[in-house]
Coordinates of C-alpha atoms in Angstrom, one line a residue:
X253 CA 58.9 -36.8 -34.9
X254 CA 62.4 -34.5 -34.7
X255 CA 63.1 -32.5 -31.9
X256 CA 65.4 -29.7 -33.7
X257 CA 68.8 -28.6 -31.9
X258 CA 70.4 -24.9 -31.5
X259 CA 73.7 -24.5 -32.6
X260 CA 76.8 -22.9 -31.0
X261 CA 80.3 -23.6 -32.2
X262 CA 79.3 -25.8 -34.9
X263 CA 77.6 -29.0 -32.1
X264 CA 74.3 -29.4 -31.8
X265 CA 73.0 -28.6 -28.6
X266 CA 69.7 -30.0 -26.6
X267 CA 68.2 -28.8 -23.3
X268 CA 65.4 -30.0 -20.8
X269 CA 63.2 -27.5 -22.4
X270 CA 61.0 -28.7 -25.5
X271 CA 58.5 -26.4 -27.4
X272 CA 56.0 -27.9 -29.4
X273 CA 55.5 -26.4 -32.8
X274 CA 52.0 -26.9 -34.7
X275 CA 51.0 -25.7 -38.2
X276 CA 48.7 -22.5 -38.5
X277 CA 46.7 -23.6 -41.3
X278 CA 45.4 -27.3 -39.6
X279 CA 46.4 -27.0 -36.0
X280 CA 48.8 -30.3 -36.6
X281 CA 52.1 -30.9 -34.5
X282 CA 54.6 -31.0 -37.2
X283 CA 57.4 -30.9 -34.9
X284 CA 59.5 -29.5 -31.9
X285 CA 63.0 -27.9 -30.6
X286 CA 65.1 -27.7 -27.6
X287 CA 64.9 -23.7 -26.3
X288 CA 67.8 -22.8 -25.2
X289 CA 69.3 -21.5 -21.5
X290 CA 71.1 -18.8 -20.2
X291 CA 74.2 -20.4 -19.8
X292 CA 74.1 -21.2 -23.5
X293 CA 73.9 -17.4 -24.6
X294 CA 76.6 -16.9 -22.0
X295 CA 78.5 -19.8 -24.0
X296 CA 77.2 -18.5 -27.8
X297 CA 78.9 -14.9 -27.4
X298 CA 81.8 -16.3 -26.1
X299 CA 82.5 -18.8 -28.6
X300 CA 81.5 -15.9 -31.2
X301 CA 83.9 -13.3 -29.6
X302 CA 86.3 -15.9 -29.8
X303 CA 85.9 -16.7 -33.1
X304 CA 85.9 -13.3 -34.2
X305 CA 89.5 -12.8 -33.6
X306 CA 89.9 -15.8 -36.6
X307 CA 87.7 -14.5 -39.3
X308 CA 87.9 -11.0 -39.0
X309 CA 91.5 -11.6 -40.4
X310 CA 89.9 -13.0 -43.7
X311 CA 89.8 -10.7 -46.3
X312 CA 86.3 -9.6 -48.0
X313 CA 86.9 -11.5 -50.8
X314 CA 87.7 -14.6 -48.9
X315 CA 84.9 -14.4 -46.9
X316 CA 82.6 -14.0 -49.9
X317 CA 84.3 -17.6 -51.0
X318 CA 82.2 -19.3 -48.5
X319 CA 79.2 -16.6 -48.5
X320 CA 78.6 -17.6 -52.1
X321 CA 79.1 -21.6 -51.1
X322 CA 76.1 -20.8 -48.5
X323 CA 74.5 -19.4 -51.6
X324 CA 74.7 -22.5 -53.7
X325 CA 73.5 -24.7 -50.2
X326 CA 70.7 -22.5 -50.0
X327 CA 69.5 -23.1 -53.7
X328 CA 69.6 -26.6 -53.2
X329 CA 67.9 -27.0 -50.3
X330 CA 65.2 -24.7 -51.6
X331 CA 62.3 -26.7 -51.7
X332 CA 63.2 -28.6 -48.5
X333 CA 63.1 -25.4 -46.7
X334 CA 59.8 -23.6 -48.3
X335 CA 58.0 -26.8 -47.5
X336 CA 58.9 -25.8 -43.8
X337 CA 58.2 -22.4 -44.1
X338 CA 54.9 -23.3 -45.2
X339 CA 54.1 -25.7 -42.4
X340 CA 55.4 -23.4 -39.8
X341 CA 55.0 -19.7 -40.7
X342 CA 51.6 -20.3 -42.7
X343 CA 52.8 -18.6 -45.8
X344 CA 51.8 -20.2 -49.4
X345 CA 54.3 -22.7 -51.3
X346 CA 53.7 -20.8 -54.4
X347 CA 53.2 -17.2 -55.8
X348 CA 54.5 -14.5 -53.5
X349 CA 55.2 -17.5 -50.6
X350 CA 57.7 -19.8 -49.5
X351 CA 59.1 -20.5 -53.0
X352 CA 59.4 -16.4 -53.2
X353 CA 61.1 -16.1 -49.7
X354 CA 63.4 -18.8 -50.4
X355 CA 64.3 -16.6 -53.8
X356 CA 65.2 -13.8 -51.9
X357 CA 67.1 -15.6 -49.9
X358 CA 69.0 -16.6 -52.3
X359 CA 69.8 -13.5 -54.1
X360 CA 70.2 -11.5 -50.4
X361 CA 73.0 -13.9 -50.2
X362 CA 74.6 -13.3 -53.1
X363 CA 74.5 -9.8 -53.9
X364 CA 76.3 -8.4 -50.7
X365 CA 79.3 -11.3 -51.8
X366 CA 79.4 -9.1 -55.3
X367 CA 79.8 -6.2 -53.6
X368 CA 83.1 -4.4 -52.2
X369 CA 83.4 -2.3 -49.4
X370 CA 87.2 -0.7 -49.8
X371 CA 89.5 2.1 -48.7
X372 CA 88.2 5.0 -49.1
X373 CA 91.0 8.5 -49.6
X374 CA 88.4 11.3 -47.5
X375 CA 90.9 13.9 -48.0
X376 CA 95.0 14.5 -49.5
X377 CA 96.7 17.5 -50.0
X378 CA 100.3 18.1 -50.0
X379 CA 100.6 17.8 -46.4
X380 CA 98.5 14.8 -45.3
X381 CA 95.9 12.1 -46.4
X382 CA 93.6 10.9 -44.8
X383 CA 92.3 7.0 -45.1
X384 CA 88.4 5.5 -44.4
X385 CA 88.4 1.9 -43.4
X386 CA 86.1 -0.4 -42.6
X387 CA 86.7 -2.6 -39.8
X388 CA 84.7 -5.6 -38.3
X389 CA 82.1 -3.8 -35.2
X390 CA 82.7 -7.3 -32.9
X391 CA 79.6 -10.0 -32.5
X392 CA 76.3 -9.2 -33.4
X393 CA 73.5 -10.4 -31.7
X394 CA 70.8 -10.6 -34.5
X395 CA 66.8 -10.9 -33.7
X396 CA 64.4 -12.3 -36.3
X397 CA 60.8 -11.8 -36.6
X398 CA 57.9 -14.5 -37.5
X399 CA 57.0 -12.7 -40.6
X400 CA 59.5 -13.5 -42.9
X401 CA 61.7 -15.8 -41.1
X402 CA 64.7 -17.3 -43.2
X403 CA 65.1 -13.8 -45.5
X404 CA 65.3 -11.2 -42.1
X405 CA 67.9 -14.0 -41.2
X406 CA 69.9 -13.9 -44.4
X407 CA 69.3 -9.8 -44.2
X408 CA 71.3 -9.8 -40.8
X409 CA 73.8 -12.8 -41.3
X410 CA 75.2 -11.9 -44.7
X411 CA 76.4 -8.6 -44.4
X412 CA 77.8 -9.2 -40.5
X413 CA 79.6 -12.0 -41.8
X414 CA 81.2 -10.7 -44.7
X415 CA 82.6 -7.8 -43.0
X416 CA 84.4 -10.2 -40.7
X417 CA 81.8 -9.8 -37.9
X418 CA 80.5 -12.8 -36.1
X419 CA 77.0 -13.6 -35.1
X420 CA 74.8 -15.2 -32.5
X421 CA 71.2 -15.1 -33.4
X422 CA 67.9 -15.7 -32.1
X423 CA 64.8 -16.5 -34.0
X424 CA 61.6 -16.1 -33.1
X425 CA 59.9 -18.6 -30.9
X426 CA 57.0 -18.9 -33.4
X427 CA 58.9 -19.8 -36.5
X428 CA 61.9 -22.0 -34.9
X429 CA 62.2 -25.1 -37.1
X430 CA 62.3 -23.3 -40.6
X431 CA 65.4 -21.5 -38.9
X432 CA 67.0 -23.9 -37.5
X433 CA 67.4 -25.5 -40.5
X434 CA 68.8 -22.9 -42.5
X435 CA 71.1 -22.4 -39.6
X436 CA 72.5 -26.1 -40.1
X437 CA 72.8 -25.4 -43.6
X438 CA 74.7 -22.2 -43.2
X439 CA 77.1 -24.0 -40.3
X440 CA 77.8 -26.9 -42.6
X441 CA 79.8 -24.5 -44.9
X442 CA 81.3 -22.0 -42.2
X443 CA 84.0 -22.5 -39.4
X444 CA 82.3 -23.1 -36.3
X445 CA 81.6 -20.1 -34.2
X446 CA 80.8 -17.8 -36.7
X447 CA 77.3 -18.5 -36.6
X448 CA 75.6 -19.3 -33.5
X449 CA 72.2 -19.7 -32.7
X450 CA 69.9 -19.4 -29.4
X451 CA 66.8 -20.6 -29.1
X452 CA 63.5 -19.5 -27.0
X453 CA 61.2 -16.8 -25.7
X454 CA 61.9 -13.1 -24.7
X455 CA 63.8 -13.3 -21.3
X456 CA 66.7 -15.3 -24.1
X457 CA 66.8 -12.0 -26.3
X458 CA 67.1 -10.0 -23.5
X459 CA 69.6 -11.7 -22.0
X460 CA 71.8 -11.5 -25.2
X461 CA 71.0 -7.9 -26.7
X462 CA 72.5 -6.1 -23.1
X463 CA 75.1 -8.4 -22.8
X464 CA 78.5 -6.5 -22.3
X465 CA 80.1 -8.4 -25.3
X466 CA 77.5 -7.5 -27.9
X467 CA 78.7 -4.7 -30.4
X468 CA 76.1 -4.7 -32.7
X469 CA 72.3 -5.3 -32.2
X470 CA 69.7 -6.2 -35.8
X471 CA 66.3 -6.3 -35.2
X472 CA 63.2 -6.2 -36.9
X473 CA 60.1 -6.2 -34.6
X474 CA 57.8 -4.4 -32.6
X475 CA 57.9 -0.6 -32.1
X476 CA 57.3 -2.2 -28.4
X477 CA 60.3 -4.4 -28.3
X478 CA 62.9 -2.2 -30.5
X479 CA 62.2 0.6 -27.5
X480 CA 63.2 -3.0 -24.7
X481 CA 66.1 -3.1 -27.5
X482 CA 67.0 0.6 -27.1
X483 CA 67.3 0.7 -23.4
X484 CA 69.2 -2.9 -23.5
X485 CA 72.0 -1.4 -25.9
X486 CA 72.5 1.2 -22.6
X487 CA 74.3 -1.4 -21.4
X488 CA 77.3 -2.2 -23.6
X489 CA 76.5 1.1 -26.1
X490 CA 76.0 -1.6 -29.1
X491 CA 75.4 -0.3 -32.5
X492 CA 71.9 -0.6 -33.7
X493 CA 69.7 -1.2 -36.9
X494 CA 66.0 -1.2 -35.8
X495 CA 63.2 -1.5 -37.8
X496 CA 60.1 -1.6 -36.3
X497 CA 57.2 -1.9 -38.5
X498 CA 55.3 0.8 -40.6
X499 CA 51.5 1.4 -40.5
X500 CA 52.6 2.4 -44.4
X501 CA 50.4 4.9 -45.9
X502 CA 49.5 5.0 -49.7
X503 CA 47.8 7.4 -51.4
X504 CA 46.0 7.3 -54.4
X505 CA 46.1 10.5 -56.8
X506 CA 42.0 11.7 -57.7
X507 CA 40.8 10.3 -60.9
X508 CA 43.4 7.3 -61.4
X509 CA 42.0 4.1 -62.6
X510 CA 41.4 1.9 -60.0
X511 CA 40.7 -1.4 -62.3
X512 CA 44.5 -0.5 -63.6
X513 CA 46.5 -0.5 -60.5
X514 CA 44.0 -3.0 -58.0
X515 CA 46.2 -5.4 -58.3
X516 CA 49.5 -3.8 -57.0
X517 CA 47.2 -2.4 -54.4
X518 CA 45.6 -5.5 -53.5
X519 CA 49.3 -7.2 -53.1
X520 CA 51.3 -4.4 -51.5
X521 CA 48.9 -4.7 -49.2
X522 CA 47.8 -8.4 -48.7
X523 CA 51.1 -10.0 -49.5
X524 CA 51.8 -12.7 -46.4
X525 CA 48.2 -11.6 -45.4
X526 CA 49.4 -8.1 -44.7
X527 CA 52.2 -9.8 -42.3
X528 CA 54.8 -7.4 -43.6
X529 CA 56.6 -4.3 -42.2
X530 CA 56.5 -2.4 -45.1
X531 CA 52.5 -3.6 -46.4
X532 CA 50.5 -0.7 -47.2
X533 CA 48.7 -0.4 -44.3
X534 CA 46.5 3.0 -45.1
X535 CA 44.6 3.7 -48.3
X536 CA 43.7 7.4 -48.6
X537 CA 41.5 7.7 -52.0
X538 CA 39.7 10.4 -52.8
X539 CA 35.8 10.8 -51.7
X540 CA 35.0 10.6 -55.6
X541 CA 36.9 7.2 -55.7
X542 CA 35.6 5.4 -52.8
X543 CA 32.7 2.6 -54.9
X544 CA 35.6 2.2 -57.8
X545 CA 37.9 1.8 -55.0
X546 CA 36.3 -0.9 -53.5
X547 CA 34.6 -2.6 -56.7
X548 CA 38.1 -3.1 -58.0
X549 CA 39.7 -4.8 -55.1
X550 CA 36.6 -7.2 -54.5
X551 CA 37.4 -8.1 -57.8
X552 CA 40.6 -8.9 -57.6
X553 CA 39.8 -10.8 -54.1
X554 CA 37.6 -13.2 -55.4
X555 CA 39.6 -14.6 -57.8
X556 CA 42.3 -15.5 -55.0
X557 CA 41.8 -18.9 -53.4
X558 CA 42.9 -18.6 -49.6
X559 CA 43.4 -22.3 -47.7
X560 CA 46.1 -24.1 -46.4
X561 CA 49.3 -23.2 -48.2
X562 CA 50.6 -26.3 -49.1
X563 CA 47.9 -26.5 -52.0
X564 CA 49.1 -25.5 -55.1
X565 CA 46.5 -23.4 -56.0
X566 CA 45.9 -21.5 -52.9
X567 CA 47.7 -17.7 -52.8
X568 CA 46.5 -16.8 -49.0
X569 CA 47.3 -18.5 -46.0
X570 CA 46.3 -18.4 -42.2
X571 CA 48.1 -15.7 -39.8
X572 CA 50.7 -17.1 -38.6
X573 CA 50.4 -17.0 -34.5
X574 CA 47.2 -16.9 -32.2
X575 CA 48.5 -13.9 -30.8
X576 CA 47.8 -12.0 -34.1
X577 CA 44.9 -13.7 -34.7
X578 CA 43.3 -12.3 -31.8
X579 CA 44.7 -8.7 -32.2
X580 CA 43.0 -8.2 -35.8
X581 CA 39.4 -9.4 -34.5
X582 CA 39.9 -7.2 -31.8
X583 CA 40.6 -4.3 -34.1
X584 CA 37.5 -6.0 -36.5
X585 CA 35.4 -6.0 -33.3
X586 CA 36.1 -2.6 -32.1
X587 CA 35.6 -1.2 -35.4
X588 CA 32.0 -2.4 -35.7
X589 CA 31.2 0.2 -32.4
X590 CA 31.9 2.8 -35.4
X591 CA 27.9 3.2 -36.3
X592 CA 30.0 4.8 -39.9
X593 CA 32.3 1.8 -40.8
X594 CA 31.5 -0.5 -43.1
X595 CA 33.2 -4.3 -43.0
X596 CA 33.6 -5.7 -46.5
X597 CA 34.9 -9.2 -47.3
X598 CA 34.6 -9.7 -50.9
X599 CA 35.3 -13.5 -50.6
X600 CA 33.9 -15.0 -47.3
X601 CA 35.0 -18.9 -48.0
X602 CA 37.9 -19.8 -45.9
X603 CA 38.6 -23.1 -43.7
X604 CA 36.7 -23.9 -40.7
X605 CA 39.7 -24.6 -38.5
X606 CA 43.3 -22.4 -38.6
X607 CA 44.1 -19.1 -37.6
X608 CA 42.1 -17.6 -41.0
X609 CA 40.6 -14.6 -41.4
X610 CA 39.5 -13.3 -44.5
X611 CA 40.3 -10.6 -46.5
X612 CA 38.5 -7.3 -45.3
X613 CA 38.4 -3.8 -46.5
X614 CA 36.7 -1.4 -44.2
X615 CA 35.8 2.4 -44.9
X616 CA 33.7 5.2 -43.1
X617 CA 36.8 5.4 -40.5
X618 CA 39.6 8.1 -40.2
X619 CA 42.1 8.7 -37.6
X620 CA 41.1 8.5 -34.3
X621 CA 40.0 5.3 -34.8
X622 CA 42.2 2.2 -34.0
X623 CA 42.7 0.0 -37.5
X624 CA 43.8 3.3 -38.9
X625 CA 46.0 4.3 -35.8
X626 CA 47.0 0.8 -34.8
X627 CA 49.2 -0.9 -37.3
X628 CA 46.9 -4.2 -38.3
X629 CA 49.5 -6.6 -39.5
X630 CA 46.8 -8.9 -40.9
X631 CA 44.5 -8.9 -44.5
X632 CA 42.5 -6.1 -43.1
X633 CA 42.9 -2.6 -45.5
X634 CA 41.3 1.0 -44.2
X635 CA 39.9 3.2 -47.2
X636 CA 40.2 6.6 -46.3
X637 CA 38.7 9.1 -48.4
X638 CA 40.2 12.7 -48.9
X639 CA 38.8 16.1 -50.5
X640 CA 42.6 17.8 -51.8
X641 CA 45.8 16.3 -51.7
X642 CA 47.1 18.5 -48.7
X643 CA 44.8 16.6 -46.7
X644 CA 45.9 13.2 -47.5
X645 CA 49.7 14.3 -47.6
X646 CA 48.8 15.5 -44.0
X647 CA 47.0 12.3 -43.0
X648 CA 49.8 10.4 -44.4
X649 CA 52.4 12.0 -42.2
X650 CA 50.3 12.1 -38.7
X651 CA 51.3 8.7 -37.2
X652 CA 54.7 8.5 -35.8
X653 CA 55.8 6.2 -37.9
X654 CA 57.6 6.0 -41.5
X655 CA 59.2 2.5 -42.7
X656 CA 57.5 3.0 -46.7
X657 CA 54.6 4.7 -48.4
X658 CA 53.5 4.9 -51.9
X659 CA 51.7 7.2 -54.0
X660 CA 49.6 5.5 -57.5
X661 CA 48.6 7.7 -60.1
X662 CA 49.5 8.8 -63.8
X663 CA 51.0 12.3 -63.7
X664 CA 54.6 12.2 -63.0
X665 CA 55.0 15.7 -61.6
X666 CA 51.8 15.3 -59.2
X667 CA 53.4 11.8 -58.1
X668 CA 56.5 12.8 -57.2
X669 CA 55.6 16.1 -55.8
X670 CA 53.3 13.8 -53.3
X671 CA 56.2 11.3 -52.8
X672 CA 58.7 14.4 -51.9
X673 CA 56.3 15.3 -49.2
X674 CA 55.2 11.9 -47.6
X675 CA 57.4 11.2 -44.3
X676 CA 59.2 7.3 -44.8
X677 CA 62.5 5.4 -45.5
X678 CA 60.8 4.4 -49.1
X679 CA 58.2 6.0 -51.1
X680 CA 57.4 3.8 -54.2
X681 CA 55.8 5.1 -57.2
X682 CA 53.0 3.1 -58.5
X683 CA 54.4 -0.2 -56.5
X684 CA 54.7 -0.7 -52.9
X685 CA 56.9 -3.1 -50.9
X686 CA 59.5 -3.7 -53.9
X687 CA 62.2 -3.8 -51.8
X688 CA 66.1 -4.4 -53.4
X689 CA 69.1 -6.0 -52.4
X690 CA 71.1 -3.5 -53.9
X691 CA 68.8 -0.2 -52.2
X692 CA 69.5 0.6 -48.9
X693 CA 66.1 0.1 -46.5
X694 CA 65.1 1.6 -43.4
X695 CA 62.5 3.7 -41.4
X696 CA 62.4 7.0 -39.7
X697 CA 60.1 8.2 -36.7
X698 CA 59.0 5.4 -34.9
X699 CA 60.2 2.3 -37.2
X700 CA 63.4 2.9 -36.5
X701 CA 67.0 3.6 -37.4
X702 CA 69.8 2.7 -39.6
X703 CA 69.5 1.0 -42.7
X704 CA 69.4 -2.7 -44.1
X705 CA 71.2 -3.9 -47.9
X706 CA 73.6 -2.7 -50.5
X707 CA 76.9 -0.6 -49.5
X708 CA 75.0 1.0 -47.0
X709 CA 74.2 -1.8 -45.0
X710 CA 77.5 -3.2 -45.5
X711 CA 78.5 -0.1 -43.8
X712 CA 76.2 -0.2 -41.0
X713 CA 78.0 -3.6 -39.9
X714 CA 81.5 -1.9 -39.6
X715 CA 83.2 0.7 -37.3
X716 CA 84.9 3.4 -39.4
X717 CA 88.2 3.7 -38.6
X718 CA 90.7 6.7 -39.7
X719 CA 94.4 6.4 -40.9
X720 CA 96.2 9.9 -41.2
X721 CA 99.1 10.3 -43.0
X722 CA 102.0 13.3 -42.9
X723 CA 103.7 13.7 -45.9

């Protein structure tokens, strides 16, 4: 069985510390990795500030030369890495899985390489002009979550490297292998010290976000951990781009035919079993709408095989950690102290070992009660029922946070009245979760700040710099 190696400066590196890694579906040990040390961070941002001085002298469109070659790596090493995203983050091989993620991957490579960030003339007159350019913020240390593992990677590499940034980056300790791998890929085609990776648990990504030669901090975690990130980046003053999480909220317009749009509901909400930032997280329908509500999701439920994703046929998977696990039964067990909550699971069969729990939708709750409050991150869905509008615009906006929402319905004016009012980054329109590589993302409240993709994230990985001009 491989033990997988961390990377800095393009060698392989080991350590006397070796994590076992074992499947969430089946329990299995499918393999292991070296964690990495302090003195390895300490060695990671030095080769990458290094290195920095090199390729920041590359021009965009030669750096896009080797960002499309990773491009063309990733593509043929697709399968190879779904397979592991499978066995390690619990995510399906097919439909919206491993096959998907890899896809995105793949196209949040090569989008930012189409794009060009240039000089920009902010003001001329026959005295002066002024000239906007973009210049390369320094190393970035980059943070991935367990959710989506290789595409939050590609999200935070892509763009830091193209604008002639450098990067040393840590994935999570709970999906190490499937990055690792597309790190080795990645290195294979770039100078070494571009991109360097640390491996292990929290004291590690502590140790590099306040690090005195960081410039740059991506993360996309915890509300928890982005506030650890906050008070790191006191340290060296490090640009940030945070997002951390949503509790999304969707509301459903009275009236609207729930048999029409149950299956956008059922996957903006239970896509990688809820595992995603921007699942919708909240259902506010109104009262009248509650039994169509909930007829027309059970429908769509039981038609979805859930198992270990390897199996072609099955759609949903295990969560991914036990950690998770346990934190949505809790939620489930608190819940059923609510003598007004009802627990429905339209489709009880699921394996008898793995970290599986069943798709649930529970109604009779409302704020004040904790899987509304509490953002689930699991395949559990609240139904809250409203009486107008203003109250479930209200509702909406309560929780102090605001990554997406979405609004479903049929009249265009009421629908984007609702969306105009509802406090998040995104607000999708009959959809929810369709993010885009070319539309900028990003939260506001508590889910954080700055945004991710297109010229604006391209942006966000620069420091603007002003030439002025006398005439």
């Amino acid at each position: 069985m491989n033990t997988f190696s961390y990377i800095i400066n393009g060698v392989h590196k080991t350590s006397n510390e070796i994590i076992e890694v074992n499947n969430p579906a089946t329990g299995e040990l499918i393999g292991k990795y070296y964690a990495s040390t302090i003195e390895d961070v300490e060695e990671a941002i030095a080769t990458a500030k290094s290195q920095q001085k090199i390729w920041g002298k590359l021009s965009q469109e030669e750096r896009d030369q080797f960002i499309l070659q990773i491009a063309d790596a990733i593509g043929s090493n697709k399968s190879y890495l779904a397979e592991w995203i499978t066995k390690e983050q619990g995510k399906p091989l097919n439909g919206p899985g491993a096959q998907f993620e890899m896809d995105a991957c793949i196209g949040w490579t090569q989008v930012p390489a189409s794009l060009q960030l240039s000089d920009e003339i902010v003001f001329e007159d026959n005295t002066r002009k002024d000239v906007l350019k973009r210049l390369p913020v320094g190393v970035v240390a980059a943070i991935t979550p367990w959710n989506r593992p290789l595409m939050i990677a590609i999200w935070q590499i892509i763009p830091s490297i193209k604008m002639g940034n450098t990067v040393v980056i840590k994935p999570s300790e709970y999906t190490t292998i499937a990055s690792l791998e597309l790190f080795r890929i990645i290195n294979d085609i770039l100078p070494a010290g571009v991109l360097n990776v640390v491996t292990g648990d929290g004291k590690i990504g502590a140790h590099l976000t306040a690090h005195q030669d960081i410039s740059k901090i991506m993360f996309t975690g915890s509300i928890a951990t982005g506030r650890r990130i906050i008070e790191a980046s006191t340290k060296n003053m490090a640009r940030l781009t945070l997002e951390c999480g949503g509790n999304d909220a969707g509301i459903v317009l009275p009236g609207t035919d729930m048999h029409q749009i149950a299956e956008g509901l059922f996957w903006g909400s239970f896509l990688n079993m809820g595992q995603t930032c921007a699942a919708l997280k909240r259902l506010y329908v109104h009262e009248d709408d509650l039994d169509a509500t909930v007829e027309a999701l059970t429908t769509v439920t039981k038609n979805i095989k859930m198992g270990n994703g390897i199996e072609e046929d099955v759609f949903l998977s295990p969560l991914q950690n036990q950690m998770q696990y346990d934190k949505v039964n809790a939620l489930l067990e608190q819940t059923k102290n609510n003598s007004n909550a009802k627990i429905i699971i339209p489709n009880p069969e699921i394996p008898t070992q793995g970290y599986f729990i069943p798709i649930t939708l529970v109604t009779g709750v409302d704020h004040g009660d904790a899987i509304v409050d509490e953002e689930q991150f699991g395949p559990v869905l609240p139904i809250i029922t409203y009486t107008t509008l203003e109250e479930a615009i209200r509702k909406a906006n309560e929780l102090e946070v605001g990554l997406g929402a979405s609004v479903w319905g049929t009249d265009e004016h009421t629908l984007d009245s609702v969306a105009q009012q509802m406090e998040a980054g995104t607000v999708w329109i009959n959809q929810h979760g369709a993010i885009h590589p070319f539309v900028p993302f990003g939260g506001v409240k508590q889910s954080g700040y700055g945004v991710e993709f297109g010229i604006e994230g391209l942006k966000a990985v620069t420091l603007p710099k002003i030439i002025s001009y006398k005439k």
